[in-house]
Coordinates of C-alpha atoms in Angstrom, one line a residue:
M1 CA 4.8 33.2 -21.4
A2 CA 3.0 34.6 -19.2
L3 CA 4.4 35.2 -16.3
F4 CA 3.6 33.5 -13.4
L5 CA 3.6 34.6 -9.4
N6 CA 3.6 31.2 -7.5
E7 CA 3.2 33.2 -4.2
P8 CA -0.5 32.8 -2.9
S9 CA -2.7 35.7 -2.6
R10 CA -3.8 36.4 0.6
T11 CA -6.1 38.6 2.3
F12 CA -6.4 39.7 5.8
G13 CA -8.8 37.0 7.3
E14 CA -5.2 34.5 6.9
Y15 CA -3.1 36.6 9.2
L16 CA -3.2 37.6 13.0
L17 CA -1.7 39.6 15.4
I18 CA 1.1 38.1 17.7
P19 CA 1.2 40.5 21.0
G20 CA 4.4 42.1 21.8
L21 CA 5.7 43.6 25.8
T22 CA 3.1 46.1 26.2
T23 CA 4.8 48.1 28.6
K24 CA 3.1 50.7 31.0
A25 CA 3.0 53.2 28.1
C26 CA 1.3 51.5 26.2
I27 CA -2.3 51.7 27.3
P28 CA -4.8 53.7 24.9
T29 CA -4.7 57.7 26.1
N30 CA -1.0 57.5 24.9
V31 CA -2.2 56.3 21.1
S32 CA -1.5 58.5 19.0
L33 CA -3.3 57.4 15.1
K34 CA -2.2 60.4 13.4
S35 CA -1.5 59.5 9.7
P36 CA 0.2 61.4 6.4
L37 CA -2.0 61.7 3.8
V38 CA -0.2 62.7 0.6
K39 CA 4.0 62.6 0.2
H40 CA 6.0 64.7 1.7
K41 CA 10.3 64.8 1.9
K42 CA 12.5 63.2 4.5
G43 CA 12.4 65.1 7.5
E44 CA 9.2 67.2 6.4
A45 CA 5.9 67.5 7.5
P46 CA 3.1 67.1 5.2
A47 CA 0.8 69.7 3.6
I48 CA -2.1 67.1 5.1
E49 CA -1.8 64.5 7.7
L50 CA -4.9 62.7 9.0
N51 CA -5.8 62.8 12.8
I52 CA -7.4 59.2 12.1
P53 CA -6.4 57.1 9.7
V54 CA -9.4 56.3 7.9
V55 CA -11.2 58.0 4.5
S56 CA -14.6 57.0 3.2
A57 CA -14.9 55.3 -0.2
I58 CA -15.5 57.7 -3.2
M59 CA -19.3 56.3 -3.6
Q60 CA -22.7 57.4 -4.2
S61 CA -24.2 55.4 -1.2
V62 CA -21.6 56.5 1.2
S63 CA -19.4 60.2 0.5
G64 CA -22.2 62.7 0.4
P65 CA -21.4 66.3 2.5
E66 CA -23.2 65.2 5.5
L67 CA -21.0 62.0 6.1
S68 CA -17.7 64.3 4.9
I69 CA -18.5 66.9 8.2
E70 CA -18.9 64.0 10.5
L71 CA -15.9 62.3 9.6
A72 CA -13.6 65.2 9.5
R73 CA -15.3 66.5 12.9
N74 CA -13.8 62.9 13.7
G75 CA -10.6 63.7 12.2
G76 CA -10.5 61.6 9.2
L77 CA -11.8 62.5 5.7
S78 CA -14.2 62.1 3.0
F79 CA -13.9 62.0 -0.7
I80 CA -17.2 63.0 -2.5
F81 CA -18.3 60.9 -5.2
G82 CA -17.8 62.0 -8.8
S83 CA -20.2 60.2 -10.5
Q84 CA -22.3 63.2 -10.5
S85 CA -22.3 66.8 -12.6
V86 CA -19.4 68.6 -12.2
E87 CA -21.7 71.3 -10.3
S88 CA -23.8 69.2 -8.3
Q89 CA -20.2 67.9 -6.4
A90 CA -18.7 71.2 -6.5
E91 CA -21.7 72.4 -4.5
M92 CA -20.8 69.6 -1.9
V93 CA -17.8 70.6 -1.8
R94 CA -18.8 74.1 -1.1
K95 CA -21.7 72.9 1.6
V96 CA -18.4 71.0 3.1
K97 CA -16.5 73.7 3.7
K98 CA -19.2 76.8 4.7
F99 CA -20.0 74.1 7.9
K100 CA -17.5 75.2 10.4
S101 CA -14.9 78.0 9.3
G102 CA -15.0 80.1 12.5
F103 CA -16.5 83.2 10.6
V104 CA -18.7 81.8 8.0
V105 CA -20.6 84.1 5.2
S106 CA -24.0 84.1 5.1
D107 CA -25.8 82.4 2.4
S108 CA -29.2 82.6 3.9
N109 CA -30.4 86.5 3.5
L110 CA -33.6 88.2 2.8
T111 CA -34.4 92.0 2.8
P112 CA -36.8 94.0 5.6
E113 CA -39.8 92.9 2.5
H114 CA -39.7 89.7 2.6
T115 CA -42.1 87.4 4.1
L116 CA -43.0 84.6 7.0
S117 CA -43.4 83.1 3.9
D118 CA -39.7 83.6 2.2
V119 CA -38.2 82.7 5.2
V120 CA -40.1 79.6 5.7
E121 CA -39.0 78.5 2.0
L122 CA -35.4 79.3 3.0
K123 CA -34.9 77.7 6.0
Q124 CA -36.6 74.6 3.9
R125 CA -34.1 74.6 1.6
T126 CA -30.8 75.4 3.6
G127 CA -31.5 74.0 6.5
H128 CA -30.3 77.5 7.9
S129 CA -32.2 78.7 11.2
T130 CA -30.3 82.1 11.1
I131 CA -31.1 85.1 8.4
G132 CA -29.4 87.9 7.7
I133 CA -31.7 90.7 6.8
T134 CA -29.8 93.6 4.9
H135 CA -30.5 96.0 3.0
D136 CA -30.5 94.6 -0.6
G137 CA -30.7 90.2 0.9
T138 CA -27.6 89.3 0.0
S139 CA -23.9 88.2 1.6
N140 CA -22.5 91.9 2.4
G141 CA -25.7 94.0 2.3
R142 CA -25.9 96.5 4.8
L143 CA -27.1 94.6 8.4
L144 CA -30.6 95.6 9.4
G145 CA -31.5 92.6 11.7
I146 CA -31.5 89.0 12.0
V147 CA -34.2 86.6 12.4
T148 CA -34.0 83.5 14.2
T149 CA -36.8 80.6 14.3
R150 CA -37.0 82.4 18.2
D151 CA -38.9 85.5 16.1
Y152 CA -41.7 83.8 14.7
R153 CA -44.3 81.4 15.4
V154 CA -45.1 79.4 11.9
G155 CA -49.2 78.5 12.2
R156 CA -50.0 81.7 14.6
D157 CA -48.1 84.9 12.3
E158 CA -49.5 85.0 9.3
N159 CA -47.2 84.1 6.1
D160 CA -47.6 87.4 4.2
K161 CA -46.2 88.9 7.6
K162 CA -43.6 91.6 6.8
V163 CA -39.6 91.0 8.1
K164 CA -39.7 94.2 9.2
E165 CA -42.0 93.6 11.7
F166 CA -40.8 90.6 13.3
M167 CA -37.1 90.7 13.2
T168 CA -35.0 91.8 16.1
P169 CA -33.8 94.9 14.5
F170 CA -29.8 96.3 14.4
E171 CA -30.8 98.0 17.3
K172 CA -30.6 95.3 19.7
L173 CA -27.8 93.7 18.6
I174 CA -24.7 92.9 19.8
V175 CA -22.3 92.6 17.1
G176 CA -18.7 92.6 16.2
K177 CA -16.6 94.9 13.9
Q178 CA -14.3 93.5 10.9
G179 CA -10.7 92.5 12.3
V180 CA -11.4 91.2 15.5
S181 CA -9.7 87.4 16.0
L182 CA -12.4 84.3 16.9
S183 CA -11.3 83.8 20.2
E184 CA -12.1 87.5 21.2
A185 CA -15.6 87.2 18.9
N186 CA -16.0 83.4 21.0
Q187 CA -15.5 85.5 24.5
I188 CA -18.3 88.5 23.1
I189 CA -20.6 85.0 22.8
W190 CA -20.1 84.0 25.7
E191 CA -20.5 87.1 28.0
H192 CA -23.8 87.8 26.4
K193 CA -25.1 84.6 26.4
L194 CA -25.4 84.7 22.2
N195 CA -26.1 81.8 19.9
T196 CA -24.6 84.4 17.0
L197 CA -22.1 87.2 16.5
P198 CA -22.6 89.2 13.3
I199 CA -19.2 90.5 12.4
I200 CA -19.7 94.1 10.3
D201 CA -17.3 96.6 9.0
D202 CA -16.7 100.2 9.0
R203 CA -19.9 101.1 7.2
Q204 CA -22.5 98.4 9.0
H205 CA -22.3 95.9 6.2
L206 CA -21.8 92.2 7.0
Q207 CA -19.2 90.0 6.7
Y208 CA -19.3 87.0 8.7
F209 CA -21.3 85.6 11.4
V210 CA -19.8 83.7 14.1
F211 CA -21.9 80.7 16.5
R212 CA -21.5 79.6 19.5
K213 CA -22.4 76.0 17.9
D214 CA -19.3 76.2 15.9
Y215 CA -16.8 76.4 18.7
D216 CA -19.3 74.3 21.3
N217 CA -18.3 71.4 18.4
H218 CA -14.6 71.8 17.9
K219 CA -14.6 71.4 21.7
E220 CA -16.7 68.0 21.6
N221 CA -14.2 66.5 18.8
P222 CA -10.6 67.4 19.6
D223 CA -9.5 65.7 16.8
E224 CA -11.7 67.4 14.1
L225 CA -9.6 67.8 10.9
S226 CA -9.1 71.2 9.8
G227 CA -7.4 74.1 8.2
P228 CA -6.1 76.6 10.0
D229 CA -8.8 78.5 8.6
K230 CA -10.7 76.6 10.6
K231 CA -12.5 75.1 7.8
L232 CA -13.4 71.2 7.6
L233 CA -11.0 69.3 5.2
V234 CA -12.7 67.3 2.1
G235 CA -11.4 65.4 -1.0
A236 CA -13.3 64.6 -4.0
G237 CA -13.0 61.9 -6.5
I238 CA -11.9 62.7 -10.5
N239 CA -11.9 60.6 -13.5
T240 CA -9.9 60.3 -16.0
R241 CA -12.5 61.7 -18.7
D242 CA -13.8 65.6 -17.7
Y243 CA -10.7 66.0 -15.6
K244 CA -10.2 69.4 -17.3
E245 CA -13.5 70.7 -16.7
R246 CA -14.4 69.2 -13.3
V247 CA -10.3 69.9 -11.4
P248 CA -11.0 73.4 -12.0
A249 CA -14.7 73.6 -10.6
L250 CA -13.9 71.4 -7.6
V251 CA -10.6 73.8 -6.9
K252 CA -12.5 76.9 -7.3
A253 CA -15.3 75.3 -4.5
G254 CA -12.2 74.6 -1.4
V255 CA -11.4 70.8 -2.5
D256 CA -8.3 70.1 -0.3
V257 CA -7.4 66.9 -1.9
L258 CA -8.1 65.2 -5.3
C259 CA -8.5 60.9 -6.1
I260 CA -8.6 59.6 -9.4
D261 CA -11.3 57.0 -8.7
S262 CA -10.6 54.1 -11.1
S263 CA -10.8 49.9 -10.9
D264 CA -7.9 49.6 -12.2
G265 CA -5.4 52.5 -12.2
Y266 CA -2.7 50.9 -13.9
S267 CA -3.5 52.7 -17.1
E268 CA -1.8 55.5 -19.4
W269 CA -5.3 57.6 -18.6
Q270 CA -4.5 58.0 -15.5
G271 CA -0.9 58.8 -16.2
E272 CA -2.1 61.7 -18.5
T273 CA -4.7 63.4 -15.6
L274 CA -2.1 63.3 -13.3
R275 CA 0.6 65.3 -15.5
W276 CA -1.9 67.5 -16.5
I277 CA -2.8 68.4 -13.1
R278 CA 1.1 69.0 -12.4
K279 CA 1.3 71.2 -15.7
T280 CA -1.7 73.2 -14.8
Y281 CA -1.6 73.3 -10.8
G282 CA 2.3 72.0 -10.2
S283 CA 2.3 70.8 -6.5
D284 CA -0.7 73.0 -5.6
V285 CA -3.4 70.8 -6.4
L286 CA -2.9 67.6 -4.1
V287 CA -4.4 64.4 -6.0
G288 CA -3.9 60.6 -5.6
A289 CA -4.3 58.0 -7.7
G290 CA -5.1 53.9 -8.1
N291 CA -6.1 51.2 -7.7
I292 CA -2.7 49.1 -7.7
V293 CA -1.7 45.8 -6.5
D294 CA 2.0 45.7 -7.2
P295 CA 5.1 47.6 -7.3
E296 CA 5.1 48.1 -10.8
G297 CA 1.9 50.1 -10.7
F298 CA 2.6 52.3 -7.6
R299 CA 6.3 53.5 -9.8
Y300 CA 3.9 53.8 -12.6
L301 CA 1.5 56.4 -10.7
V302 CA 4.0 57.7 -8.7
E303 CA 6.3 59.1 -11.4
A304 CA 3.4 60.5 -13.2
G305 CA 3.1 62.7 -9.7
A306 CA 0.1 60.9 -7.3
D307 CA 0.2 62.5 -4.0
F308 CA -0.9 58.8 -2.6
V309 CA -1.7 55.5 -3.8
K310 CA -4.6 53.9 -3.4
V311 CA -3.8 49.8 -3.2
G312 CA -6.5 47.0 -3.9
I313 CA -8.2 45.6 -6.8
G314 CA -11.8 42.9 -6.3
G315 CA -11.4 43.0 -2.1
G316 CA -15.0 45.2 -1.8
S317 CA -18.0 43.9 -0.2
I318 CA -19.9 45.2 -3.5
C319 CA -17.3 44.8 -6.0
I320 CA -17.4 41.7 -8.3
T321 CA -14.8 42.6 -10.6
R322 CA -12.4 39.5 -9.9
E323 CA -15.4 37.2 -10.5
Q324 CA -16.1 39.3 -14.0
K325 CA -12.8 39.7 -15.3
G326 CA -10.7 37.6 -13.5
I327 CA -8.5 40.3 -12.4
G328 CA -7.0 41.1 -8.8
R329 CA -5.3 40.5 -6.1
G330 CA -5.5 38.9 -2.1
Q331 CA -5.4 42.5 -0.5
A332 CA -3.0 41.2 2.3
T333 CA -0.9 40.0 -0.4
A334 CA -1.1 43.2 -2.2
L335 CA -0.6 45.6 0.2
I336 CA 2.4 43.7 1.4
D337 CA 3.9 44.3 -1.7
V338 CA 3.5 48.0 -2.6
A339 CA 4.7 48.7 1.3
A340 CA 7.7 47.4 0.3
A341 CA 7.8 49.1 -3.2
R342 CA 6.6 52.4 -1.2
D343 CA 9.3 52.0 0.9
A344 CA 12.3 51.6 -1.5
Y345 CA 11.6 54.3 -3.2
F346 CA 11.8 56.5 0.1
K347 CA 15.2 55.2 0.2
E348 CA 15.6 55.8 -3.6
T349 CA 14.6 59.2 -3.3
G350 CA 13.9 60.6 -0.2
V351 CA 10.2 61.2 -0.7
Y352 CA 7.4 59.1 0.9
V353 CA 4.4 58.4 -0.9
P354 CA 1.8 57.1 1.8
I355 CA 0.0 54.0 0.5
C356 CA -4.2 53.6 1.3
S357 CA -5.5 50.1 1.6
D358 CA -8.9 50.0 0.0
G359 CA -11.8 47.0 0.6
G360 CA -10.5 43.7 2.3
L361 CA -11.6 44.9 5.7
V362 CA -14.1 42.7 7.2
H363 CA -13.6 43.3 11.0
D364 CA -12.3 45.5 12.9
Y365 CA -9.1 44.1 13.8
H366 CA -8.4 43.7 9.9
M367 CA -8.1 47.3 10.2
V368 CA -5.3 47.0 12.8
L369 CA -3.4 44.4 10.8
A370 CA -3.4 46.5 7.1
L371 CA -1.6 49.5 9.2
A372 CA 0.2 46.7 11.0
M373 CA 1.5 45.7 6.6
G374 CA 2.4 49.3 5.6
A375 CA -0.6 51.1 4.8
D376 CA -1.6 54.8 6.0
F377 CA -4.1 55.2 5.7
L378 CA -7.6 53.3 4.8
M379 CA -10.3 53.6 2.3
M380 CA -14.2 52.0 3.2
G381 CA -17.4 51.8 2.0
R382 CA -19.3 49.1 3.6
Y383 CA -18.0 50.8 7.4
F384 CA -19.3 54.0 6.7
A385 CA -22.5 52.6 4.4
R386 CA -24.2 51.7 7.8
F387 CA -24.6 55.2 9.4
D388 CA -27.4 57.9 10.1
E389 CA -24.9 60.6 7.9
S390 CA -24.6 58.3 4.6
P391 CA -27.2 59.2 1.9
T392 CA -28.3 56.2 1.2
K393 CA -32.7 55.7 2.7
K394 CA -32.7 53.9 6.6
L395 CA -35.6 50.6 5.3
K396 CA -37.2 48.2 7.8
I397 CA -36.4 44.7 5.7
G398 CA -38.4 41.8 8.4
N399 CA -37.8 43.2 11.7
S400 CA -34.6 45.0 10.9
F401 CA -33.1 48.0 9.5
V402 CA -30.8 48.1 6.9
K403 CA -29.6 51.1 4.6
E404 CA -29.0 50.2 1.0
Y405 CA -25.5 50.2 -0.7
W406 CA -24.7 49.9 -3.8
G407 CA -21.5 49.4 -5.9
E408 CA -20.0 52.5 -8.4
G409 CA -19.3 49.2 -10.9
S410 CA -23.4 48.7 -10.3
N411 CA -26.0 49.9 -13.6
R412 CA -27.7 51.7 -10.6
A413 CA -24.3 54.5 -9.9
K414 CA -23.9 54.3 -14.0
N415 CA -20.5 55.1 -13.3
W416 CA -18.8 54.4 -16.5
Q417 CA -16.1 56.2 -16.2
R418 CA -14.4 54.3 -13.3
Y419 CA -14.2 51.4 -15.1
D420 CA -13.1 53.3 -18.3
M421 CA -11.4 51.0 -21.1
G422 CA -11.5 53.6 -23.9
G423 CA -14.3 53.6 -26.7
S424 CA -17.8 54.5 -26.7
D425 CA -19.4 56.2 -23.0
S426 CA -21.5 52.8 -21.8
L427 CA -21.1 50.4 -18.5
K428 CA -20.4 47.1 -20.9
F429 CA -21.0 45.0 -18.0
E430 CA -21.5 45.0 -14.3
E431 CA -18.2 45.1 -12.0
G432 CA -20.3 45.8 -8.5
V433 CA -23.7 44.6 -6.9
D434 CA -26.8 46.7 -5.6
S435 CA -27.5 45.7 -1.7
Y436 CA -28.4 46.6 2.2
V437 CA -26.2 46.1 5.3
P438 CA -27.4 46.3 8.3
Y439 CA -28.1 49.9 10.0
A440 CA -25.8 50.7 13.2
G441 CA -26.7 54.3 14.1
K442 CA -25.0 57.5 14.4
M443 CA -21.0 57.7 13.0
K444 CA -19.5 59.1 16.1
D445 CA -21.4 56.1 17.9
N446 CA -19.8 53.6 16.2
L447 CA -16.8 55.1 15.2
D448 CA -15.5 55.4 19.1
V449 CA -15.6 52.1 19.5
T450 CA -13.4 51.1 16.4
L451 CA -10.7 53.3 17.3
G452 CA -10.9 51.8 20.4
K453 CA -10.6 48.8 19.8
I454 CA -8.0 49.7 17.3
K455 CA -5.9 51.3 19.5
A456 CA -5.7 48.8 22.2
T457 CA -5.0 46.2 19.6
M458 CA -1.6 48.5 19.2
C459 CA -1.1 48.5 22.8
S460 CA -0.8 44.7 22.7
C461 CA 1.7 44.8 20.2
G462 CA 3.6 47.2 22.4
A463 CA 3.0 50.3 19.5
V464 CA 1.4 53.7 20.5
S465 CA 1.9 54.5 16.9
I466 CA 1.2 53.7 13.3
P467 CA 5.0 53.7 12.3
E468 CA 6.1 52.2 15.4
L469 CA 3.2 49.5 14.5
Q470 CA 4.8 49.0 11.2
H471 CA 8.3 48.1 12.5
C472 CA 7.7 46.5 15.5
A473 CA 4.4 44.2 14.8
K474 CA 4.8 40.2 14.3
I475 CA 2.6 38.7 12.1
T476 CA 1.3 35.1 11.7
L477 CA -0.3 33.2 8.8
V478 CA -3.3 31.0 10.1
S479 CA -4.7 27.8 9.4
S480 CA -8.5 27.6 8.9
T481 CA -8.8 25.5 11.7
S482 CA -7.3 28.2 13.7
I483 CA -9.8 31.2 12.4
I484 CA -12.5 28.9 13.4
E485 CA -10.8 28.6 17.3
G486 CA -11.2 32.1 17.2
G487 CA -14.3 32.8 17.6
A488 CA -17.1 31.2 20.0
H489 CA -17.3 27.6 19.5
D490 CA -18.6 24.5 21.3
V491 CA -21.0 26.0 23.3
I492 CA -24.2 27.4 23.2
L493 CA -24.6 31.2 23.0
K494 CA -27.1 32.2 25.2
D495 CA -30.3 34.5 23.0
Q496 CA -29.1 37.9 23.1
G497 CA -32.9 39.4 22.2

């Protein structure tokens, strides 16, 4: 006979937080949102710690390189979608790693014999306005000059004009020598009012560029998530089919953490994938797994080698897995249950395995509820799909601007690997929909508001850190009438237009 769990399966919308004592120390500026991304032993620091407890979903319509860069600059992390070729995904990872690293290897280079049309084409293709001019057109050739947009005027200069006729020659450049520290390089930039400082070796060969904008960007984003080499951190999704080819390519590209992307992670396929990664790379490659909704699934993935575990099946705004297959669990109930299993595992082994709440977040306060219920960090798709930085088109429908948003289980994504149950390579039926979300503008503007709400709510609970919130939060179930009472009611709202 089947096992029956008689406790109702609940969602975040069925709960509210009860205020705790807000002490004088409980002010938003004192709140820390740092949270571990990967497992670690008791008393030790995790290999990666998020500065804000937020990651973007492994979706074509969400996590491209632009959003990955912007989220890392603001303290979170993106997992670049895996439903694309290995080469394309690896190139996206490289793009993020190259964006800001202090010392940037130049990948836009020409020779003095190239023409203005070559400069324009290279700029359009790469987006880079600073071009290193070397004797052989390589990133480490002998530096002969640089070209920026200040050196030419499209429409005024002839397209066949040689680069050597308008470049800033080496003799007029201020350069740094290999071995200079980043702080020393930035000091040279400030003293000479430069936008770019080329770094050369003793033979005049180009080694790196240091850009003023990178220094400014860092000052504007104090929570930036970067490594010791000052490169932004980025993750990537993988599947259980081509991981033996995909993982090495992503590791070579510089990926910081991987995550197996599956609608149902409690499977032998995920177990085999995790064990292969551990056998091949030991603990050097960090990898999360999921999704699961109960303690048994959590334990299985952890014992197979997962560095974190994702919780949630069917709760995403574009996911119809519960509709199609009758599989899933209310996100709040699943999270509470798995958090208890994580804590029990930590008590038993001394190893803390973070859990990620994936799906079911409708309002900003749901994020605080998820953290209070035990989530270490949150994965979101719809939230990020609304922003300028997501990969999708902005459209006008009626009088409103929207952005496209589709599930990885939709026919549009053709991501059958995420729903792989063995057998032939195809998507048997859809588990996601193709939709629109209201356009919301720039990520940073919206994220700042959301984080402000999270911090304010935590202060009302009497907590200034996520572990403190999980220890002291008081949570209550609410009736359907209470939910109605919580919004504006019994009044005529003014037209906000």
